[in-house]
Coordinates of C-alpha atoms in Angstrom, one line a residue:
M1 CA -7.9 -24.0 -18.0
P2 CA -6.6 -21.8 -20.9
G3 CA -9.5 -23.1 -23.2
K4 CA -11.9 -22.4 -20.6
L5 CA -10.6 -18.7 -20.4
A6 CA -10.7 -18.2 -24.2
E7 CA -14.3 -19.6 -24.3
H8 CA -15.8 -17.8 -21.5
W9 CA -14.0 -14.6 -20.9
C10 CA -10.9 -13.7 -23.2
L11 CA -12.7 -13.2 -26.5
D12 CA -11.2 -10.4 -28.7
H13 CA -12.4 -6.9 -27.6
T14 CA -13.5 -4.5 -30.2
D15 CA -12.5 -0.9 -29.1
P16 CA -12.5 1.3 -32.2
E17 CA -11.3 4.4 -29.9
G18 CA -8.4 2.5 -28.8
D19 CA -9.4 3.7 -25.2
I20 CA -9.7 0.3 -23.5
V21 CA -6.4 -1.4 -22.0
R22 CA -6.3 -5.0 -21.4
I23 CA -3.9 -5.4 -18.4
A24 CA -2.8 -8.4 -16.6
F25 CA -1.1 -8.4 -13.1
V26 CA 1.0 -11.4 -12.2
D27 CA 2.1 -12.0 -8.6
F28 CA 4.3 -14.9 -7.8
I29 CA 3.8 -14.7 -4.1
D30 CA 2.4 -17.8 -2.4
W31 CA -0.8 -16.3 -1.4
D32 CA -4.4 -17.0 -2.4
Y33 CA -6.2 -13.7 -2.7
T34 CA -8.5 -11.9 -4.9
P35 CA -9.8 -8.2 -5.1
Q36 CA -12.3 -9.1 -2.4
T37 CA -9.7 -10.2 0.1
P38 CA -8.6 -6.9 1.6
R39 CA -12.0 -6.3 2.5
E40 CA -12.3 -9.5 4.7
R41 CA -9.0 -10.2 6.1
P42 CA -5.6 -8.6 6.6
L43 CA -3.4 -8.5 3.4
G44 CA -0.1 -6.9 2.6
G45 CA -0.2 -3.3 1.4
T46 CA 1.4 -3.8 -1.9
Q47 CA -1.2 -6.8 -2.8
S48 CA -4.0 -4.6 -1.4
G49 CA -3.0 -1.9 -3.6
L50 CA -2.9 -4.1 -6.6
C51 CA -6.5 -5.4 -5.8
Y52 CA -7.9 -1.8 -5.5
L53 CA -6.3 -0.7 -8.5
A54 CA -7.4 -3.7 -10.7
E55 CA -10.9 -3.3 -9.3
S56 CA -10.8 0.5 -10.2
L57 CA -9.7 -0.2 -13.9
A58 CA -12.4 -2.8 -14.3
Q59 CA -15.0 -0.3 -13.2
K60 CA -13.6 2.1 -15.8
K61 CA -14.5 -0.9 -18.4
H62 CA -10.9 -1.8 -18.8
D63 CA -10.2 -5.6 -19.3
V64 CA -8.2 -6.6 -16.3
F65 CA -6.7 -10.0 -15.2
L66 CA -5.1 -11.1 -11.9
I67 CA -2.7 -14.2 -12.2
N68 CA -1.6 -15.2 -9.0
N69 CA -1.7 -18.2 -6.5
T70 CA -5.5 -18.1 -6.1
E71 CA -7.3 -21.5 -6.4
K72 CA -10.2 -20.8 -8.5
L73 CA -10.7 -19.5 -12.0
E74 CA -13.3 -16.7 -11.3
R75 CA -14.4 -13.1 -11.9
V76 CA -14.3 -11.2 -8.5
R77 CA -15.2 -7.4 -8.4
G78 CA -14.9 -7.1 -12.3
V79 CA -11.3 -8.7 -12.4
Q80 CA -10.8 -12.1 -13.9
C81 CA -8.7 -14.1 -11.5
I82 CA -6.6 -16.8 -12.9
P83 CA -4.6 -19.4 -11.0
L84 CA -0.9 -19.2 -11.6
S85 CA 0.9 -21.8 -13.5
L86 CA 4.8 -22.0 -13.3
D87 CA 4.9 -24.3 -16.5
G88 CA 6.0 -22.5 -19.5
P89 CA 3.7 -23.8 -22.2
K90 CA 0.7 -23.3 -19.9
L91 CA 1.8 -19.7 -19.1
R92 CA 1.9 -19.2 -22.8
E93 CA -1.7 -20.7 -23.5
I94 CA -2.9 -18.1 -20.6
F95 CA -1.0 -15.2 -22.1
N96 CA -2.3 -16.0 -25.5
A97 CA -5.8 -16.4 -24.3
I98 CA -5.9 -13.1 -22.4
K99 CA -4.3 -11.1 -25.2
A100 CA -3.0 -8.5 -22.8
D101 CA -1.7 -5.1 -23.9
A102 CA 0.5 -4.9 -20.7
I103 CA 1.5 -7.5 -18.3
V104 CA 2.7 -6.0 -14.9
V105 CA 4.5 -8.2 -12.7
L106 CA 4.5 -7.4 -8.9
S107 CA 7.9 -7.3 -7.1
A108 CA 9.6 -10.3 -9.1
S109 CA 12.6 -8.3 -10.5
D110 CA 14.3 -11.3 -12.0
A111 CA 10.9 -12.7 -13.7
A112 CA 11.3 -10.6 -17.4
R113 CA 13.7 -13.1 -19.1
Q114 CA 11.8 -16.2 -17.7
L115 CA 8.5 -14.8 -18.8
R116 CA 9.5 -13.1 -22.2
P117 CA 9.6 -16.5 -24.2
W118 CA 6.0 -17.2 -23.2
V119 CA 4.7 -13.8 -23.8
P120 CA 3.1 -12.9 -27.1
L121 CA 5.1 -10.4 -29.3
G122 CA 3.9 -7.0 -28.7
T123 CA 3.0 -7.4 -25.3
R124 CA 4.7 -5.2 -23.0
M125 CA 6.1 -6.2 -19.6
Y126 CA 6.4 -3.9 -16.5
L127 CA 7.8 -4.4 -13.2
W128 CA 5.9 -2.8 -10.3
T129 CA 7.9 -2.8 -6.9
G130 CA 7.4 -1.5 -3.6
H131 CA 10.7 -2.4 -2.1
A132 CA 13.5 -0.2 -1.2
A133 CA 16.9 -0.3 -3.0
N134 CA 18.6 -2.0 -0.2
Q135 CA 16.3 -5.1 -0.5
P136 CA 17.2 -8.3 -2.2
H137 CA 14.1 -8.4 -4.4
H138 CA 16.0 -6.2 -7.0
Q139 CA 18.8 -8.5 -7.6
G140 CA 17.3 -9.3 -10.9
L141 CA 18.2 -5.8 -12.1
N142 CA 21.8 -6.6 -11.9
D143 CA 21.5 -9.1 -15.0
S144 CA 21.7 -6.6 -18.0
E145 CA 19.7 -8.9 -20.2
N146 CA 17.0 -9.4 -17.5
K147 CA 16.9 -5.5 -17.2
K148 CA 16.4 -5.0 -20.9
A149 CA 13.5 -7.5 -21.1
W150 CA 11.4 -5.0 -18.7
N151 CA 9.6 -2.3 -21.0
G152 CA 9.5 0.0 -17.8
F153 CA 9.4 0.2 -14.1
V154 CA 6.7 1.4 -11.9
F155 CA 7.5 2.6 -8.3
M156 CA 5.6 3.7 -5.3
G157 CA 7.4 6.9 -4.4
Q158 CA 9.9 9.3 -5.8
W159 CA 12.5 8.6 -3.1
Q160 CA 12.2 4.9 -4.1
L161 CA 12.5 5.7 -7.8
E162 CA 15.6 7.8 -7.3
T163 CA 17.4 5.5 -5.2
I164 CA 16.7 2.4 -7.1
A165 CA 17.1 4.0 -10.6
E166 CA 20.8 5.2 -9.4
K167 CA 21.7 1.8 -7.7
Y168 CA 20.7 -0.2 -10.8
D169 CA 21.4 2.4 -13.6
L170 CA 18.1 2.2 -15.0
D171 CA 16.8 4.4 -17.9
K172 CA 14.7 7.1 -16.3
D173 CA 12.7 7.3 -19.2
K174 CA 11.3 3.9 -18.5
C175 CA 10.6 4.9 -14.8
V176 CA 7.5 6.2 -13.3
N177 CA 6.3 7.1 -10.0
L178 CA 2.6 6.0 -9.9
V179 CA 2.4 6.4 -6.1
M180 CA 0.0 4.2 -3.8
G181 CA -3.5 5.0 -2.8
I182 CA -5.9 4.6 0.1
A183 CA -8.4 1.7 0.3
P184 CA -12.1 2.7 -0.7
A185 CA -13.1 2.4 2.9
F186 CA -11.1 5.5 3.7
E187 CA -12.6 7.6 0.9
R188 CA -15.2 10.2 1.8
I189 CA -15.3 9.4 5.5
F190 CA -16.1 13.0 6.3
S191 CA -19.1 14.8 4.8
D192 CA -18.6 18.6 4.0
E193 CA -20.5 19.5 7.1
D194 CA -18.5 17.2 9.5
R195 CA -16.1 18.7 12.0
I196 CA -13.0 16.4 12.1
V197 CA -12.1 17.3 15.6
D198 CA -15.7 16.6 16.9
A199 CA -15.4 13.2 15.5
M200 CA -12.5 12.4 17.8
S201 CA -12.8 10.2 20.9
E202 CA -13.2 12.3 24.1
E203 CA -10.0 10.6 25.3
P204 CA -6.8 11.5 23.3
T205 CA -6.5 8.3 21.2
L206 CA -3.1 7.3 19.6
V207 CA -3.2 4.5 17.1
Y208 CA -0.3 2.3 15.4
T209 CA -1.5 0.4 12.4
S210 CA 1.8 -0.6 10.6
T211 CA 3.7 -3.7 11.0
P212 CA 5.4 -4.4 14.3
F213 CA 9.1 -4.1 12.9
R214 CA 8.7 -0.6 11.8
G215 CA 8.9 1.1 15.2
L216 CA 6.2 -0.6 17.5
D217 CA 8.7 -1.1 20.2
I218 CA 9.9 2.6 20.3
L219 CA 6.2 3.5 20.8
V220 CA 5.4 0.9 23.5
D221 CA 8.6 2.0 25.4
S222 CA 7.6 5.8 25.0
F223 CA 4.0 5.4 25.8
P224 CA 4.4 5.5 29.7
A225 CA 6.2 9.1 29.4
I226 CA 3.3 10.2 27.1
R227 CA 0.7 9.0 29.6
E228 CA 2.6 10.8 32.4
R229 CA 2.0 14.0 30.9
V230 CA -1.3 13.4 29.3
P231 CA -2.8 11.0 31.9
N232 CA -6.1 10.2 30.0
A233 CA -4.3 9.4 26.7
R234 CA -4.5 5.8 25.4
L235 CA -3.0 3.7 22.5
R236 CA -4.7 1.1 20.4
V237 CA -2.5 -1.0 18.4
F238 CA -3.6 -2.6 15.1
S239 CA -0.5 -4.6 14.2
S240 CA 0.7 -8.1 13.6
M241 CA 2.5 -10.3 10.9
K242 CA -0.9 -11.5 9.7
I243 CA -0.9 -9.2 6.6
Y244 CA 2.0 -11.5 5.4
Q245 CA -0.4 -14.6 5.9
M246 CA 1.7 -15.6 8.9
D247 CA 0.2 -17.7 11.7
D248 CA 0.5 -16.3 15.4
S249 CA 2.7 -19.4 16.3
D250 CA 5.2 -18.0 13.6
D251 CA 5.0 -14.3 14.8
K252 CA 8.2 -13.5 16.6
F253 CA 6.7 -10.3 17.9
S254 CA 4.3 -12.1 20.1
K255 CA 6.3 -10.8 23.4
L256 CA 5.8 -7.2 22.1
Y257 CA 2.2 -7.5 21.9
E258 CA 2.1 -9.1 25.3
T259 CA 3.8 -6.1 26.6
C260 CA 1.3 -4.1 24.9
R261 CA -1.4 -5.9 26.9
N262 CA 0.4 -5.5 30.0
T263 CA 1.1 -1.7 29.7
P264 CA -1.5 0.4 31.3
G265 CA -3.3 2.7 28.7
I266 CA -2.5 0.2 25.7
E267 CA -5.0 -1.8 24.0
Y268 CA -3.7 -4.4 21.8
V269 CA -6.4 -5.0 18.9
G270 CA -4.4 -6.6 16.2
P271 CA -5.1 -6.2 12.5
V272 CA -8.6 -5.8 11.4
P273 CA -10.3 -5.5 7.8
Q274 CA -10.0 -2.2 6.2
P275 CA -13.7 -1.1 6.7
Q276 CA -13.4 -1.9 10.4
L277 CA -10.0 0.1 10.5
A278 CA -11.7 3.0 8.8
R279 CA -14.3 3.5 11.5
E280 CA -11.7 3.1 14.3
L281 CA -9.6 5.7 12.8
K282 CA -12.1 8.2 12.3
A283 CA -12.5 8.4 16.1
A284 CA -8.8 8.4 16.6
T285 CA -6.7 11.6 17.6
M286 CA -3.3 10.8 16.0
L287 CA -1.3 8.2 14.1
A288 CA 1.9 7.8 16.5
Y289 CA 4.1 6.2 14.1
S290 CA 7.3 5.9 15.8
N291 CA 8.8 4.8 12.5
S292 CA 12.2 3.2 12.3
F293 CA 12.1 1.6 8.8
A294 CA 12.8 3.5 5.7
E295 CA 9.6 3.1 3.7
T296 CA 9.0 3.5 0.0
A297 CA 5.4 4.6 0.4
C298 CA 3.3 4.4 3.6
V299 CA -0.3 3.3 3.1
A300 CA -0.9 3.3 6.8
M301 CA 0.0 6.9 7.0
M302 CA -2.2 7.7 4.0
E303 CA -5.0 6.2 5.4
A304 CA -4.7 7.7 8.7
M305 CA -4.5 11.1 7.0
A306 CA -7.6 10.3 5.0
S307 CA -9.2 9.5 8.4
G308 CA -8.4 12.9 9.8
C309 CA -5.8 11.8 12.2
M310 CA -2.8 14.1 13.2
I311 CA 0.6 12.5 12.2
V312 CA 3.8 12.2 14.2
S313 CA 6.5 10.1 12.7
S314 CA 10.2 10.2 11.5
H315 CA 11.9 11.7 8.4
L316 CA 12.9 8.5 6.9
G317 CA 12.6 7.3 3.3
A318 CA 9.5 8.4 1.7
L319 CA 7.6 9.7 4.7
P320 CA 8.1 13.5 3.8
E321 CA 6.5 12.9 0.4
T322 CA 3.8 10.7 1.8
T323 CA 2.6 13.2 4.4
A324 CA 3.0 16.2 1.9
G325 CA 3.6 18.7 4.6
F326 CA 0.7 17.7 6.9
G327 CA 2.7 15.6 9.4
Q328 CA 5.2 16.3 12.2
L329 CA 8.3 14.5 11.2
L330 CA 11.4 14.2 13.5
S331 CA 14.8 14.4 12.3
E332 CA 16.5 12.5 15.2
K333 CA 17.7 9.1 14.4
P334 CA 15.1 6.4 15.1
G335 CA 16.1 4.3 18.0
S336 CA 18.2 6.9 19.7
P337 CA 17.5 8.4 23.2
E338 CA 17.1 11.8 21.5
Y339 CA 14.6 10.4 19.0
A340 CA 12.4 8.8 21.8
A341 CA 12.6 12.3 23.9
A342 CA 11.6 14.2 20.7
F343 CA 9.0 11.7 19.8
V344 CA 7.3 11.9 23.2
D345 CA 7.4 15.9 23.3
E346 CA 5.9 16.2 19.9
V347 CA 3.1 13.7 20.5
V348 CA 2.3 15.6 23.7
R349 CA 2.3 18.9 21.9
A350 CA 0.1 17.6 19.3
L351 CA -2.4 16.2 21.7
N352 CA -2.5 19.5 23.5
R353 CA -3.7 21.3 20.3
V354 CA -7.1 19.3 20.4
S355 CA -8.1 21.0 23.5
S356 CA -6.6 24.2 23.2
E357 CA -7.6 27.5 21.8
D358 CA -5.7 26.4 18.5
R359 CA -8.7 24.0 18.1
D360 CA -10.0 25.9 14.9
A361 CA -6.7 26.2 13.2
L362 CA -6.4 22.3 13.9
E363 CA -9.7 21.7 12.1
K364 CA -8.6 23.8 9.1
H365 CA -5.3 21.9 8.9
L366 CA -7.1 18.4 9.1
Q367 CA -9.8 19.5 6.6
E368 CA -7.0 20.3 4.1
Q369 CA -5.2 17.2 4.8
V370 CA -8.5 15.1 4.2
A371 CA -9.2 17.0 1.0
Y372 CA -5.7 16.4 -0.2
C373 CA -6.0 12.6 0.3
Q374 CA -9.4 12.6 -1.6
E375 CA -8.1 14.5 -4.3
N376 CA -4.8 12.6 -5.0
L377 CA -4.9 9.1 -3.2
C378 CA -8.0 7.5 -4.4
W379 CA -7.5 4.4 -6.6
S380 CA -10.2 5.8 -8.9
V381 CA -7.9 8.6 -9.6
K382 CA -4.8 6.4 -9.8
A383 CA -6.5 4.1 -12.4
D384 CA -6.7 7.0 -14.9
I385 CA -3.0 7.8 -14.3
W386 CA -2.0 4.3 -15.0
V387 CA -3.9 4.1 -18.2
D388 CA -2.3 7.3 -19.4
W389 CA 1.2 6.2 -18.8
L390 CA 0.6 2.7 -20.2
Q391 CA -0.8 4.4 -23.3
K392 CA 2.1 6.6 -23.5
M393 CA 4.6 3.7 -23.1
S394 CA 2.9 1.8 -25.9
S395 CA 3.0 4.8 -28.5

């Protein structure tokens, strides 16, 4: 395979201006995916972000490689996909063939010492992580030699950066928050002439689009109280563990989905490809995200914001920075009776805005929200920020 790479793709690139970056993303997770995958089936948010970033970099004429557990050596959406080998000498052949300026490893904090002997001199290695400080994925940063082997650390939010840098005593000069972004399907959902509130379904429609363990149970328990006060309200649930490539038979939340199906006003849909989800969210009224999990970045929330949904959620983790002032965030402790009561009150209050005299003010708020997402959360914008940072780190 390495010989084939060198022959068909990885020829030396001539770039007299020095503006082209050769970047390889490495993901050790046991999933077969390419940049096409999130358009066709559910895929974890971190891997989806990697796919969209890689594609955006390729569209800007950078040389981009994805080394993961894909089965085929092929070029997909401008990105050269390469099957991962755990054999050191074979990895060396791959890295020598692609001649990357930078290797970005997803999540595997302990991989630096293992990879460094197989990486050519002069190639920089960065850890890109989406996990919180209390997750076991960062144990590799307890090893001082492994930590030194990384040239830098890329985070998805400022709260995540600050908490991990403090816990593992990272050099802040090597840390950067490059934020996550929205899938291309959520870009430019509305034209300049569109009124967002007019695109909403006539029936007040709540949606839940995150994984089930992040608060779906709270929402399902609270929904009857919401519907008692807003009788025509409905809830559509786009959630399961399939984004982690888990079969239905292994999904321990199946009883929760069944409760959804048996609760009046709730429609359990399950996860859908991103283009379909974008169409569904455009007609939704609100992302009712009864969050109980401290997130490092919330792509589900970003994409709902870009779709013109009102946002009601908690104040945990990175959600305040993710919502950028556009959402209604609760300070009560998730899981407590106080949180459940406050959540119901806030959802009902927000739903009433749609049919009230406040409708024009709501439209202005949502227009500003969507504009913020388009200006700051598109991967084409993120790609330039990534390149600027990589070039800064290499200078």
